Amino acid sequence: MSPLDAPRTAAWSGKEVRSARDLAINGAPPMFSQPLHVGRPNIGSHERFLQYARDILERQWLSNNGPLAQQLEREIAQYLGVQHCIAMCNGTIALEIAIRALGLKGEVIVPSYTFVATAHALQWQEITPIFADIDPVTHNLDPDAVRRMITPRTTGILGVHLWGRAAPVEPLQAIADEHGLALMFDASHGFACSFGGRLIGGFGRCEAFSFHATKFFNSFEGGAVVTNDDALAEKMRLMRNFGFAGYDNVIYPGTNGKITEIAAAMGLTNLAQLDEFVAANRANYQTYSRELTDVPGLRLLAYDTRERNNFQYVVVEVDEQFPASRDRIVEVLHAENILARKYFWPGCHNMQPYRAYYPHAGLMLPNTIAVADRVVVLPTGSSMDSAHVRGVSQVLRALSRGSLAA
Ligand SMILES: Cc1ncc(COP(=O)(O)O)c(C=O)c1O
């Protein structure tokens, strides 16, 4: 079954919102009978996955660098055009292993406007994440802000390709070279996205992906580090497997970062259908774009049409012109069973332990704070179609008329 044939559980009620009385928040039935989630998984052919699963059971090789894990690594490396793919059990461990393999210590510069795992992967290893501000237009690290945060203790820069739009790769590389810092990327959002026509994966010393269920490309849970550096790749392979270089031969301190065969099976299944997932996401994005284009106070985050993107994130910025606050929008949508999300609010610097360690970090992060306060992410994915998107958009358009804002 193709993902586009998959059952659509979030049935649209067909409701029209004409007045405040039609809103679920005021007691009317919701727009959708089932919740419409942000990050609902993209799932490829069930039959292909089940065949992989049957093969795994027959082989009785469930983990420890099995044939499907190896195949997944080969196929990802080939797809991304990189020398090495080291598959992992999740994106957080992928980040942690990459950070350790690069020998980062002291302070590492990161955005605060990211999922907290980016900062935690450093803190977990007693490396201080130093939060630099973002560009309010791109939502990615601002190279000038990065420069301002460099101290004698800085050893690296950990950029994030937020929403699948590449971080400023070239200016960050120039800063890293000038100051002798290691540059790596958290590419968790960036699978199948390009920069300068090259797929994300080959930039910096290495890039870490998450294949979590909510990501564009998922393996239930999973992740990988990709790199063109042979020595770094070898180190990460050892680290991922307790430092084992062969039977009874431990030559390195390591952890357990291995991907299971069943996760690799899901990865291989989905890898074969990336184009379909992109097509479904792009169609949803285009419908949102049409539906919301003339709504004053709402701005849909644009993707660079010269680059490839996975369109996994439908990001809307709400400004003062809109008659309802961002938080009120989220509340109204949730009542309709549309589980829109405030993303990366309130910023890592406002989460623990960072908030306690650096209570004044916000002073250096005005753009992070402003963006985190105005972003709402709408549901998309291959289990949604244009009727769902129109249902979501209808609520937003109704809210924009002001009288329903309360
Ligand atoms: C930007 C970012 N970094 C890191 C992670 C952590 O990945 P995982 O959930 O696979 O550990 C995620 C997603 O969960 C993410 O969005």
mmCIF file of C-alpha atoms in Angstrom, residues 116-288:
data_model
loop_
_atom_site.group_PDB
_atom_site.id
_atom_site.type_symbol
_atom_site.label_atom_id
_atom_site.label_comp_id
_atom_site.label_asym_id
_atom_site.label_seq_id
_atom_site.Cartn_x
_atom_site.Cartn_y
_atom_site.Cartn_z
ATOM 1 C CA VAL A 116 16.490 20.779 23.392
ATOM 2 C CA ALA A 117 18.392 17.591 22.426
ATOM 3 C CA THR A 118 20.901 19.758 20.516
ATOM 4 C CA ALA A 119 21.925 21.498 23.759
ATOM 5 C CA HIS A 120 21.514 18.418 25.964
ATOM 6 C CA ALA A 121 23.900 16.398 23.760
ATOM 7 C CA LEU A 122 26.612 18.868 24.820
ATOM 8 C CA GLN A 123 25.580 19.335 28.443
ATOM 9 C CA TRP A 124 25.375 15.550 28.903
ATOM 10 C CA GLN A 125 29.124 15.499 28.271
ATOM 11 C CA GLU A 126 29.790 18.493 30.516
ATOM 12 C CA ILE A 127 30.384 20.771 27.561
ATOM 13 C CA THR A 128 28.822 24.212 27.972
ATOM 14 C CA PRO A 129 26.319 25.103 25.252
ATOM 15 C CA ILE A 130 26.716 28.784 24.457
ATOM 16 C CA PHE A 131 23.533 30.059 22.896
ATOM 17 C CA ALA A 132 23.923 32.398 19.923
ATOM 18 C CA ASP A 133 21.057 34.330 18.386
ATOM 19 C CA ILE A 134 19.347 33.537 15.101
ATOM 20 C CA ASP A 135 18.500 35.527 12.014
ATOM 21 C CA PRO A 136 14.800 36.419 12.412
ATOM 22 C CA VAL A 137 14.139 35.744 8.726
ATOM 23 C CA THR A 138 15.848 32.375 8.278
ATOM 24 C CA HIS A 139 15.458 31.162 11.916
ATOM 25 C CA ASN A 140 19.010 29.805 11.595
ATOM 26 C CA LEU A 141 22.181 30.884 13.419
ATOM 27 C CA ASP A 142 23.289 34.430 12.695
ATOM 28 C CA PRO A 143 27.039 34.270 11.889
ATOM 29 C CA ASP A 144 27.644 37.694 13.499
ATOM 30 C CA ALA A 145 26.015 36.498 16.693
ATOM 31 C CA VAL A 146 28.209 33.378 16.579
ATOM 32 C CA ARG A 147 31.324 35.555 16.344
ATOM 33 C CA ARG A 148 30.228 37.529 19.397
ATOM 34 C CA MET A 149 30.012 34.370 21.511
ATOM 35 C CA ILE A 150 33.537 33.031 20.812
ATOM 36 C CA THR A 151 35.819 32.883 23.857
ATOM 37 C CA PRO A 152 39.178 31.186 24.521
ATOM 38 C CA ARG A 153 37.200 28.135 25.757
ATOM 39 C CA THR A 154 35.254 27.685 22.496
ATOM 40 C CA THR A 155 36.085 24.458 20.653
ATOM 41 C CA GLY A 156 33.263 24.148 18.169
ATOM 42 C CA ILE A 157 30.120 25.354 16.457
ATOM 43 C CA LEU A 158 27.060 23.122 16.283
ATOM 44 C CA GLY A 159 24.747 24.537 13.619
ATOM 45 C CA VAL A 160 21.187 23.334 13.029
ATOM 46 C CA HIS A 161 19.463 23.228 9.642
ATOM 47 C CA LEU A 162 16.173 24.349 11.057
ATOM 48 C CA TRP A 163 12.986 23.336 9.229
ATOM 49 C CA GLY A 164 15.246 21.714 6.598
ATOM 50 C CA ARG A 165 16.544 25.112 5.463
ATOM 51 C CA ALA A 166 20.328 25.023 5.548
ATOM 52 C CA ALA A 167 22.186 26.931 8.248
ATOM 53 C CA PRO A 168 24.613 29.561 6.845
ATOM 54 C CA VAL A 169 27.139 26.878 5.999
ATOM 55 C CA GLU A 170 29.768 29.058 4.297
ATOM 56 C CA PRO A 171 30.013 31.916 6.846
ATOM 57 C CA LEU A 172 30.049 29.372 9.691
ATOM 58 C CA GLN A 173 32.839 27.419 7.989
ATOM 59 C CA ALA A 174 34.817 30.653 7.540
ATOM 60 C CA ILE A 175 34.436 31.482 11.260
ATOM 61 C CA ALA A 176 35.413 27.926 12.233
ATOM 62 C CA ASP A 177 38.517 28.045 10.012
ATOM 63 C CA GLU A 178 39.534 31.478 11.254
ATOM 64 C CA HIS A 179 39.319 30.431 14.929
ATOM 65 C CA GLY A 180 40.412 26.806 14.613
ATOM 66 C CA LEU A 181 37.002 25.466 15.657
ATOM 67 C CA ALA A 182 35.273 22.262 14.621
ATOM 68 C CA LEU A 183 32.018 22.790 12.721
ATOM 69 C CA MET A 184 29.311 20.146 12.764
ATOM 70 C CA PHE A 185 25.588 20.204 12.080
ATOM 71 C CA ASP A 186 22.446 18.876 13.638
ATOM 72 C CA ALA A 187 20.708 17.890 10.414
ATOM 73 C CA SER A 188 17.691 16.316 12.117
ATOM 74 C CA HIS A 189 15.274 18.344 9.964
ATOM 75 C CA GLY A 190 17.324 18.236 6.817
ATOM 76 C CA PHE A 191 16.972 14.806 5.238
ATOM 77 C CA ALA A 192 16.403 15.188 1.463
ATOM 78 C CA CYS A 193 17.034 18.953 1.620
ATOM 79 C CA SER A 194 19.803 20.692 -0.278
ATOM 80 C CA PHE A 195 22.126 23.668 -0.003
ATOM 81 C CA GLY A 196 23.755 25.058 -3.139
ATOM 82 C CA GLY A 197 22.338 22.059 -4.973
ATOM 83 C CA ARG A 198 24.108 19.544 -2.674
ATOM 84 C CA LEU A 199 22.083 17.437 -0.295
ATOM 85 C CA ILE A 200 22.599 18.251 3.374
ATOM 86 C CA GLY A 201 24.929 15.644 4.872
ATOM 87 C CA GLY A 202 28.335 16.588 3.488
ATOM 88 C CA PHE A 203 28.841 19.932 5.255
ATOM 89 C CA GLY A 204 31.156 20.643 8.191
ATOM 90 C CA ARG A 205 33.198 17.827 9.748
ATOM 91 C CA CYS A 206 30.054 15.705 10.076
ATOM 92 C CA GLU A 207 26.275 15.954 10.234
ATOM 93 C CA ALA A 208 23.880 14.153 12.572
ATOM 94 C CA PHE A 209 20.370 13.101 11.530
ATOM 95 C CA SER A 210 17.382 11.989 13.551
ATOM 96 C CA PHE A 211 15.132 9.329 12.063
ATOM 97 C CA HIS A 212 12.543 9.706 14.801
ATOM 98 C CA ALA A 213 8.937 8.825 13.932
ATOM 99 C CA THR A 214 8.041 12.500 13.566
ATOM 100 C CA LYS A 215 10.817 13.266 11.120
ATOM 101 C CA PHE A 216 10.397 13.421 7.338
ATOM 102 C CA PHE A 217 12.319 10.157 7.043
ATOM 103 C CA ASN A 218 11.828 7.778 9.957
ATOM 104 C CA SER A 219 12.992 4.383 11.165
ATOM 105 C CA PHE A 220 10.583 4.359 14.176
ATOM 106 C CA GLU A 221 13.497 5.653 16.286
ATOM 107 C CA GLY A 222 16.919 6.027 14.745
ATOM 108 C CA GLY A 223 19.562 8.379 13.508
ATOM 109 C CA ALA A 224 22.933 8.560 11.812
ATOM 110 C CA VAL A 225 26.099 10.560 11.542
ATOM 111 C CA VAL A 226 27.394 11.080 8.045
ATOM 112 C CA THR A 227 30.864 12.295 7.154
ATOM 113 C CA ASN A 228 33.579 12.256 4.515
ATOM 114 C CA ASP A 229 36.288 11.903 7.174
ATOM 115 C CA ASP A 230 37.569 8.278 7.268
ATOM 116 C CA ALA A 231 39.250 8.514 10.675
ATOM 117 C CA LEU A 232 36.256 10.192 12.290
ATOM 118 C CA ALA A 233 33.937 7.565 10.828
ATOM 119 C CA GLU A 234 36.082 4.760 12.205
ATOM 120 C CA LYS A 235 36.092 6.349 15.663
ATOM 121 C CA MET A 236 32.305 6.733 15.645
ATOM 122 C CA ARG A 237 31.805 3.109 14.579
ATOM 123 C CA LEU A 238 33.876 2.020 17.577
ATOM 124 C CA MET A 239 32.089 4.390 19.943
ATOM 125 C CA ARG A 240 28.693 3.176 18.773
ATOM 126 C CA ASN A 241 29.564 -0.419 19.679
ATOM 127 C CA PHE A 242 31.209 -0.202 23.152
ATOM 128 C CA GLY A 243 34.613 0.233 21.497
ATOM 129 C CA PHE A 244 34.668 -3.345 20.144
ATOM 130 C CA ALA A 245 37.128 -3.763 17.264
ATOM 131 C CA GLY A 246 36.376 -7.501 17.043
ATOM 132 C CA TYR A 247 35.484 -10.401 19.324
ATOM 133 C CA ASP A 248 36.806 -9.787 22.858
ATOM 134 C CA ASN A 249 38.845 -6.831 21.635
ATOM 135 C CA VAL A 250 37.829 -3.494 23.139
ATOM 136 C CA ILE A 251 40.123 -0.697 22.032
ATOM 137 C CA TYR A 252 38.111 2.380 22.883
ATOM 138 C CA PRO A 253 35.606 3.686 25.434
ATOM 139 C CA GLY A 254 32.221 3.377 23.798
ATOM 140 C CA THR A 255 28.502 3.290 24.354
ATOM 141 C CA ASN A 256 25.565 1.477 22.797
ATOM 142 C CA GLY A 257 24.400 3.512 19.826
ATOM 143 C CA LYS A 258 23.451 0.615 17.544
ATOM 144 C CA ILE A 259 20.384 0.641 15.321
ATOM 145 C CA THR A 260 18.200 -2.485 15.424
ATOM 146 C CA GLU A 261 17.326 -4.522 12.360
ATOM 147 C CA ILE A 262 13.635 -3.733 12.656
ATOM 148 C CA ALA A 263 14.407 -0.001 12.716
ATOM 149 C CA ALA A 264 16.677 -0.434 9.695
ATOM 150 C CA ALA A 265 13.820 -2.299 7.950
ATOM 151 C CA MET A 266 11.546 0.681 8.498
ATOM 152 C CA GLY A 267 14.305 2.982 7.251
ATOM 153 C CA LEU A 268 14.808 0.957 4.067
ATOM 154 C CA THR A 269 11.054 0.826 3.493
ATOM 155 C CA ASN A 270 10.712 4.580 3.768
ATOM 156 C CA LEU A 271 13.888 5.371 1.857
ATOM 157 C CA ALA A 272 12.289 3.794 -1.204
ATOM 158 C CA GLN A 273 9.404 6.272 -1.082
ATOM 159 C CA LEU A 274 11.001 9.601 -0.261
ATOM 160 C CA ASP A 275 9.746 11.190 -3.462
ATOM 161 C CA GLU A 276 6.148 10.297 -2.620
ATOM 162 C CA PHE A 277 6.494 11.790 0.865
ATOM 163 C CA VAL A 278 7.949 14.993 -0.555
ATOM 164 C CA ALA A 279 5.154 15.174 -3.140
ATOM 165 C CA ALA A 280 2.464 14.801 -0.452
ATOM 166 C CA ASN A 281 4.114 17.384 1.804
ATOM 167 C CA ARG A 282 4.661 19.785 -1.078
ATOM 168 C CA ALA A 283 1.009 19.511 -2.150
ATOM 169 C CA ASN A 284 -0.131 20.232 1.420
ATOM 170 C CA TYR A 285 2.288 23.141 1.669
ATOM 171 C CA GLN A 286 1.007 24.597 -1.601
ATOM 172 C CA THR A 287 -2.603 24.277 -0.453
ATOM 173 C CA TYR A 288 -1.776 26.032 2.838
#
